[in-house]
Amino acid sequence: MSKYIAKALIVQGGGPTVVINQSLVGVIEELKKYTEIERIYGGRHGISGVVKDDLLDLTDVSIDDLELIAGTPSSALGSSRDKPDQEYCHKMFKVMAKHNIGYFFFIGGNDGAIVCNIINQEAKKVNYQLRVIHVPKTIDNDLLLTDHCPGFGSAGKFIAQAFVGADLDNRSLPGVYIGVVMGRHAGFLTASSVLAKQAVEDGPHLIYLPEKPFFTEQFIVDVENVYNKYGRCVVAVSEGIQDSAGNLIVVDLMKNRECDPHGNVQLSGNGALGDLLADLIRTKTKIKRVRADTLGYLQRSFLGCVSETDKVDARIVGTKAVQFVMAGDVDGSVIIKRTGNYEVDYELAPLTEMAKGTKSMPNEFIEGNNMVSQKFIDYIKPLVGTLPLFGKLEAPAVKKV
Amino acid sequence: MSKYIAKALIVQGGGPTVVINQSLVGVIEELKKYTEIERIYGGRHGISGVVKDDLLDLTDVSIDDLELIAGTPSSALGSSRDKPDQEYCHKMFKVMAKHNIGYFFFIGGNDGAIVCNIINQEAKKVNYQLRVIHVPKTIDNDLLLTDHCPGFGSAGKFIAQAFVGADLDNRSLPGVYIGVVMGRHAGFLTASSVLAKQAVEDGPHLIYLPEKPFFTEQFIVDVENVYNKYGRCVVAVSEGIQDSAGNLIVVDLMKNRECDPHGNVQLSGNGALGDLLADLIRTKTKIKRVRADTLGYLQRSFLGCVSETDKVDARIVGTKAVQFVMAGDVDGSVIIKRTGNYEVDYELAPLTEMAKGTKSMPNEFIEGNNMVSQKFIDYIKPLVGTLPLFGKLEAPAVKKV
């Protein structure tokens, strides 16, 4: 098969990031260079827009407008979480065929890789000529094969800046602070809170990841130990922490509440885990000031907190996606290989491999049950880049009179 | 009374802001110009550090170190929420007298103004020669007499950037998003979310302030109306919303839960109101995707989100505090008067007046029961300054086939 003349279609899927539109613009700008590409279309709200024939023509959007969009958080085309079956795919192909769409770019996370693989397989089965390219994004950083995922660096920066602030706040009004971070199965984002730490007495003092079993009694002991040492304690905890049997801690803690009849639904809401952990510390220790924040959607959408590395990575995976498909006439998922400190190469991996699962924090990134390692810090620093400057007041104590 | 030779003591009280150390450095730098000031001391953790004779000598901290601290969020000296009585004041004066402290600067909010007034009165009663100056700060923006409060502009910027992101996120994956904002009695900070709005279809679509009674049934209708119109709805709500009898809505909603015996303590935690409101929408409407965030401590401490106006204001109220007391040998609270768009003057107001209460959003800043007015936008814009650029994708729809 050689390159063929057709239209290109781009969609965005899953949870947005603050740099996902960098990838969108990377794809659009690069596609414009190829005469084989008749027009560049975008599907509204992911693949659901393809089924509904709800498409935008992106070919003539000006460079200035595209650059503004590139710097704007959240999927500009809209997103969806649809998982297509055979019938869904056939509906897509019907719409695609009528538009003569031959190139399909899906900017998404691990669900996105699965979707791409399904579409790719189904297209082959019905002999629909379609190149399928998965352009990676996810704040969870949990894609297989790649060194890291576009979107993670900026979310990590947000978490780091949030915990610097939370730690300074807690230093000022001492007590226990618990910050609940996104990431159901992978702890990378929670672990980024470590960048707030300059010295051993700085928070976060404890970091709990979904990769390590969470023992409620040990948690209480951990917090008390830190509190007794420093008079305060800052905790970063993943929303996905589990007990040793793999049950979500938030569900465990709910059960113990015994206020089921009316109390179940709303408590699976956003603030539940943080509030329950704070309540544990309040009731099981003598510590009085206990606060919990659930950092919520700001982690993936806050305007104005972008890692420069992440921004560039996100743009280039878009550009490379086009270059790979136009040079090799292949399907695949764009991955990033780290070749130096900090240098990277971009490659194309098979969709079947990328769709196989998700990545967790490797053991070498974790220290004990409640901290991350120097190796993780070395890994993440170039991805997040420099944080705004901050300092601690150092002045001599006045002699008591 | 004329100026006298003595030491100066600075403390910080109440909840921190991201620019509170600008004021600290403003006071220190200006004090250095006066030969009457023997040394510049700082009290650790507010007035509690004075009672405990736990003081730092700030006189010789280098300019470079001070500038780094000025740009660092949260009270560098530490904070406390102590409210002194007569005995507490006498203990303070005893320590102060031994150190020959004659000038007292308290960087604080409305509680800070009350503390200053108490200390001022008690000092007069016992004839302790002490100048007491209240240097304003609060993200709540609820101090009397002043046009606005240092700390508010940066917190308002954080809220605006948070809601821009939340709105773009919600546009991408449509549903109902509820963001709960700090401010028990004053709605200024919640109202700042309006800066995320460029067009009528942008969020926040509904803004609920503590100044207006909140009717649960009306809230559900409001959300449904917006949702039916735009297919989504973004809500900004103050943590302090109350019913028409002045009861906190979070308490009202708790009662209806009927899961009291064990359910009360932890639910007064941070995420409760947002989760309960989200639950209302989930159970009383047919809307499926409902999310709530409680924006938490990031609002007052997030590293790297500072309004330039706020930064300058916070520095100058510190400088002016010193100039007023050294020129006039008076007590008081520094206030900001807006004289143009945007120009300001700084004045000194009597502590007795400043300590009288707090300010709410004036009626002319509010529109109906769920929006703010253009007057409020005109008021807040120069305080928050420019937001990072963002845009919405505009491209022609592809003709359906």
mmCIF file of C-alpha atoms in Angstrom, chain B residues 92-219:
data_model
loop_
_atom_site.group_PDB
_atom_site.id
_atom_site.type_symbol
_atom_site.label_atom_id
_atom_site.label_comp_id
_atom_site.label_asym_id
_atom_site.label_seq_id
_atom_site.Cartn_x
_atom_site.Cartn_y
_atom_site.Cartn_z
ATOM 1 C CA MET B 92 2.385 40.549 75.488
ATOM 2 C CA PHE B 93 3.225 43.973 76.944
ATOM 3 C CA LYS B 94 5.514 42.363 79.507
ATOM 4 C CA VAL B 95 7.538 40.680 76.767
ATOM 5 C CA MET B 96 7.389 43.766 74.562
ATOM 6 C CA ALA B 97 8.550 46.051 77.354
ATOM 7 C CA LYS B 98 11.589 43.903 78.065
ATOM 8 C CA HIS B 99 12.562 44.142 74.378
ATOM 9 C CA ASN B 100 11.666 47.852 74.218
ATOM 10 C CA ILE B 101 9.124 47.291 71.480
ATOM 11 C CA GLY B 102 7.259 50.487 70.661
ATOM 12 C CA TYR B 103 5.881 49.819 67.182
ATOM 13 C CA PHE B 104 3.554 46.932 66.418
ATOM 14 C CA PHE B 105 2.520 45.928 62.887
ATOM 15 C CA PHE B 106 -0.162 43.273 62.477
ATOM 16 C CA ILE B 107 -0.704 41.944 58.962
ATOM 17 C CA GLY B 108 -4.178 40.450 59.136
ATOM 18 C CA GLY B 109 -7.821 40.424 58.089
ATOM 19 C CA ASN B 110 -10.931 41.442 59.998
ATOM 20 C CA ASP B 111 -10.035 39.329 63.008
ATOM 21 C CA GLY B 112 -6.656 41.049 62.794
ATOM 22 C CA ALA B 113 -8.323 44.461 62.957
ATOM 23 C CA ILE B 114 -10.220 43.364 66.058
ATOM 24 C CA VAL B 115 -7.001 42.088 67.662
ATOM 25 C CA CYS B 116 -5.238 45.362 66.858
ATOM 26 C CA ASN B 117 -8.067 47.344 68.382
ATOM 27 C CA ILE B 118 -8.005 45.252 71.572
ATOM 28 C CA ILE B 119 -4.228 45.576 71.894
ATOM 29 C CA ASN B 120 -4.444 49.294 71.212
ATOM 30 C CA GLN B 121 -7.116 49.826 73.898
ATOM 31 C CA GLU B 122 -5.327 47.681 76.455
ATOM 32 C CA ALA B 123 -2.014 49.416 75.825
ATOM 33 C CA LYS B 124 -3.644 52.773 76.450
ATOM 34 C CA LYS B 125 -5.243 51.504 79.677
ATOM 35 C CA VAL B 126 -1.933 50.419 81.151
ATOM 36 C CA ASN B 127 -0.118 53.347 79.607
ATOM 37 C CA TYR B 128 2.176 51.160 77.557
ATOM 38 C CA GLN B 129 3.611 53.293 74.765
ATOM 39 C CA LEU B 130 2.828 51.310 71.627
ATOM 40 C CA ARG B 131 1.876 52.313 68.106
ATOM 41 C CA VAL B 132 -0.459 49.686 66.639
ATOM 42 C CA ILE B 133 -0.879 49.441 62.873
ATOM 43 C CA HIS B 134 -3.149 46.992 61.090
ATOM 44 C CA VAL B 135 -1.810 46.070 57.654
ATOM 45 C CA PRO B 136 -4.725 44.600 55.679
ATOM 46 C CA LYS B 137 -4.834 41.202 53.973
ATOM 47 C CA THR B 138 -7.628 38.768 53.184
ATOM 48 C CA ILE B 139 -8.730 36.715 50.215
ATOM 49 C CA ASP B 140 -12.327 37.305 51.366
ATOM 50 C CA ASN B 141 -12.118 41.022 50.512
ATOM 51 C CA ASP B 142 -14.464 41.729 53.415
ATOM 52 C CA LEU B 143 -12.709 44.517 55.305
ATOM 53 C CA LEU B 144 -14.713 47.672 55.971
ATOM 54 C CA LEU B 145 -13.659 51.121 54.710
ATOM 55 C CA THR B 146 -11.186 49.926 52.065
ATOM 56 C CA ASP B 147 -11.901 49.637 48.329
ATOM 57 C CA HIS B 148 -10.382 46.161 48.332
ATOM 58 C CA CYS B 149 -8.016 43.979 50.331
ATOM 59 C CA PRO B 150 -4.518 42.807 49.397
ATOM 60 C CA GLY B 151 -4.675 39.055 48.803
ATOM 61 C CA PHE B 152 -8.071 39.197 47.122
ATOM 62 C CA GLY B 153 -6.842 40.018 43.608
ATOM 63 C CA SER B 154 -4.567 36.982 43.425
ATOM 64 C CA ALA B 155 -7.178 34.648 44.921
ATOM 65 C CA GLY B 156 -9.684 36.084 42.443
ATOM 66 C CA LYS B 157 -7.233 35.369 39.649
ATOM 67 C CA PHE B 158 -6.899 31.776 40.845
ATOM 68 C CA ILE B 159 -10.689 31.383 40.886
ATOM 69 C CA ALA B 160 -11.019 32.913 37.420
ATOM 70 C CA GLN B 161 -8.335 30.616 35.979
ATOM 71 C CA ALA B 162 -9.885 27.632 37.737
ATOM 72 C CA PHE B 163 -13.317 28.364 36.275
ATOM 73 C CA VAL B 164 -11.974 29.037 32.779
ATOM 74 C CA GLY B 165 -10.477 25.549 32.929
ATOM 75 C CA ALA B 166 -13.527 23.970 34.522
ATOM 76 C CA ASP B 167 -15.767 25.552 31.903
ATOM 77 C CA LEU B 168 -13.602 24.366 29.006
ATOM 78 C CA ASP B 169 -13.491 20.903 30.587
ATOM 79 C CA ASN B 170 -17.261 20.886 30.969
ATOM 80 C CA ARG B 171 -17.677 22.066 27.376
ATOM 81 C CA SER B 172 -15.583 19.088 26.291
ATOM 82 C CA LEU B 173 -17.405 16.499 28.425
ATOM 83 C CA PRO B 174 -20.799 18.127 29.026
ATOM 84 C CA GLY B 175 -22.730 17.838 32.271
ATOM 85 C CA VAL B 176 -23.169 19.819 35.465
ATOM 86 C CA TYR B 177 -20.082 21.134 37.252
ATOM 87 C CA ILE B 178 -20.308 22.704 40.700
ATOM 88 C CA GLY B 179 -17.295 24.545 42.113
ATOM 89 C CA VAL B 180 -17.434 25.494 45.796
ATOM 90 C CA VAL B 181 -15.487 28.651 46.619
ATOM 91 C CA MET B 182 -14.185 30.021 49.944
ATOM 92 C CA GLY B 183 -15.957 32.907 51.684
ATOM 93 C CA ARG B 184 -18.266 32.228 54.614
ATOM 94 C CA HIS B 185 -20.009 35.610 54.711
ATOM 95 C CA ALA B 186 -18.818 37.589 51.700
ATOM 96 C CA GLY B 187 -19.271 36.473 48.107
ATOM 97 C CA PHE B 188 -16.476 38.493 46.462
ATOM 98 C CA LEU B 189 -14.262 35.478 45.808
ATOM 99 C CA THR B 190 -17.080 33.304 44.449
ATOM 100 C CA ALA B 191 -18.125 36.237 42.270
ATOM 101 C CA SER B 192 -14.637 36.410 40.707
ATOM 102 C CA SER B 193 -15.513 33.245 38.819
ATOM 103 C CA VAL B 194 -17.408 35.543 36.444
ATOM 104 C CA LEU B 195 -14.098 36.557 34.864
ATOM 105 C CA ALA B 196 -14.061 33.132 33.180
ATOM 106 C CA LYS B 197 -17.085 34.227 31.181
ATOM 107 C CA GLN B 198 -16.520 35.786 27.760
ATOM 108 C CA ALA B 199 -19.912 35.060 26.233
ATOM 109 C CA VAL B 200 -23.360 34.331 27.634
ATOM 110 C CA GLU B 201 -23.040 30.606 26.882
ATOM 111 C CA ASP B 202 -19.772 30.374 28.838
ATOM 112 C CA GLY B 203 -19.686 29.230 32.436
ATOM 113 C CA PRO B 204 -20.169 29.963 35.171
ATOM 114 C CA HIS B 205 -23.822 30.081 34.226
ATOM 115 C CA LEU B 206 -24.963 30.395 37.823
ATOM 116 C CA ILE B 207 -23.236 32.120 40.741
ATOM 117 C CA TYR B 208 -24.620 31.697 44.264
ATOM 118 C CA LEU B 209 -23.415 34.081 46.960
ATOM 119 C CA PRO B 210 -23.930 34.117 50.732
ATOM 120 C CA GLU B 211 -25.472 37.599 50.360
ATOM 121 C CA LYS B 212 -28.600 36.173 48.707
ATOM 122 C CA PRO B 213 -30.813 33.477 50.256
ATOM 123 C CA PHE B 214 -30.359 30.104 48.586
ATOM 124 C CA PHE B 215 -33.501 28.131 47.778
ATOM 125 C CA THR B 216 -32.770 24.489 47.136
ATOM 126 C CA GLU B 217 -35.782 23.943 44.869
ATOM 127 C CA GLN B 218 -34.947 27.056 42.857
ATOM 128 C CA PHE B 219 -31.339 25.854 42.511
#
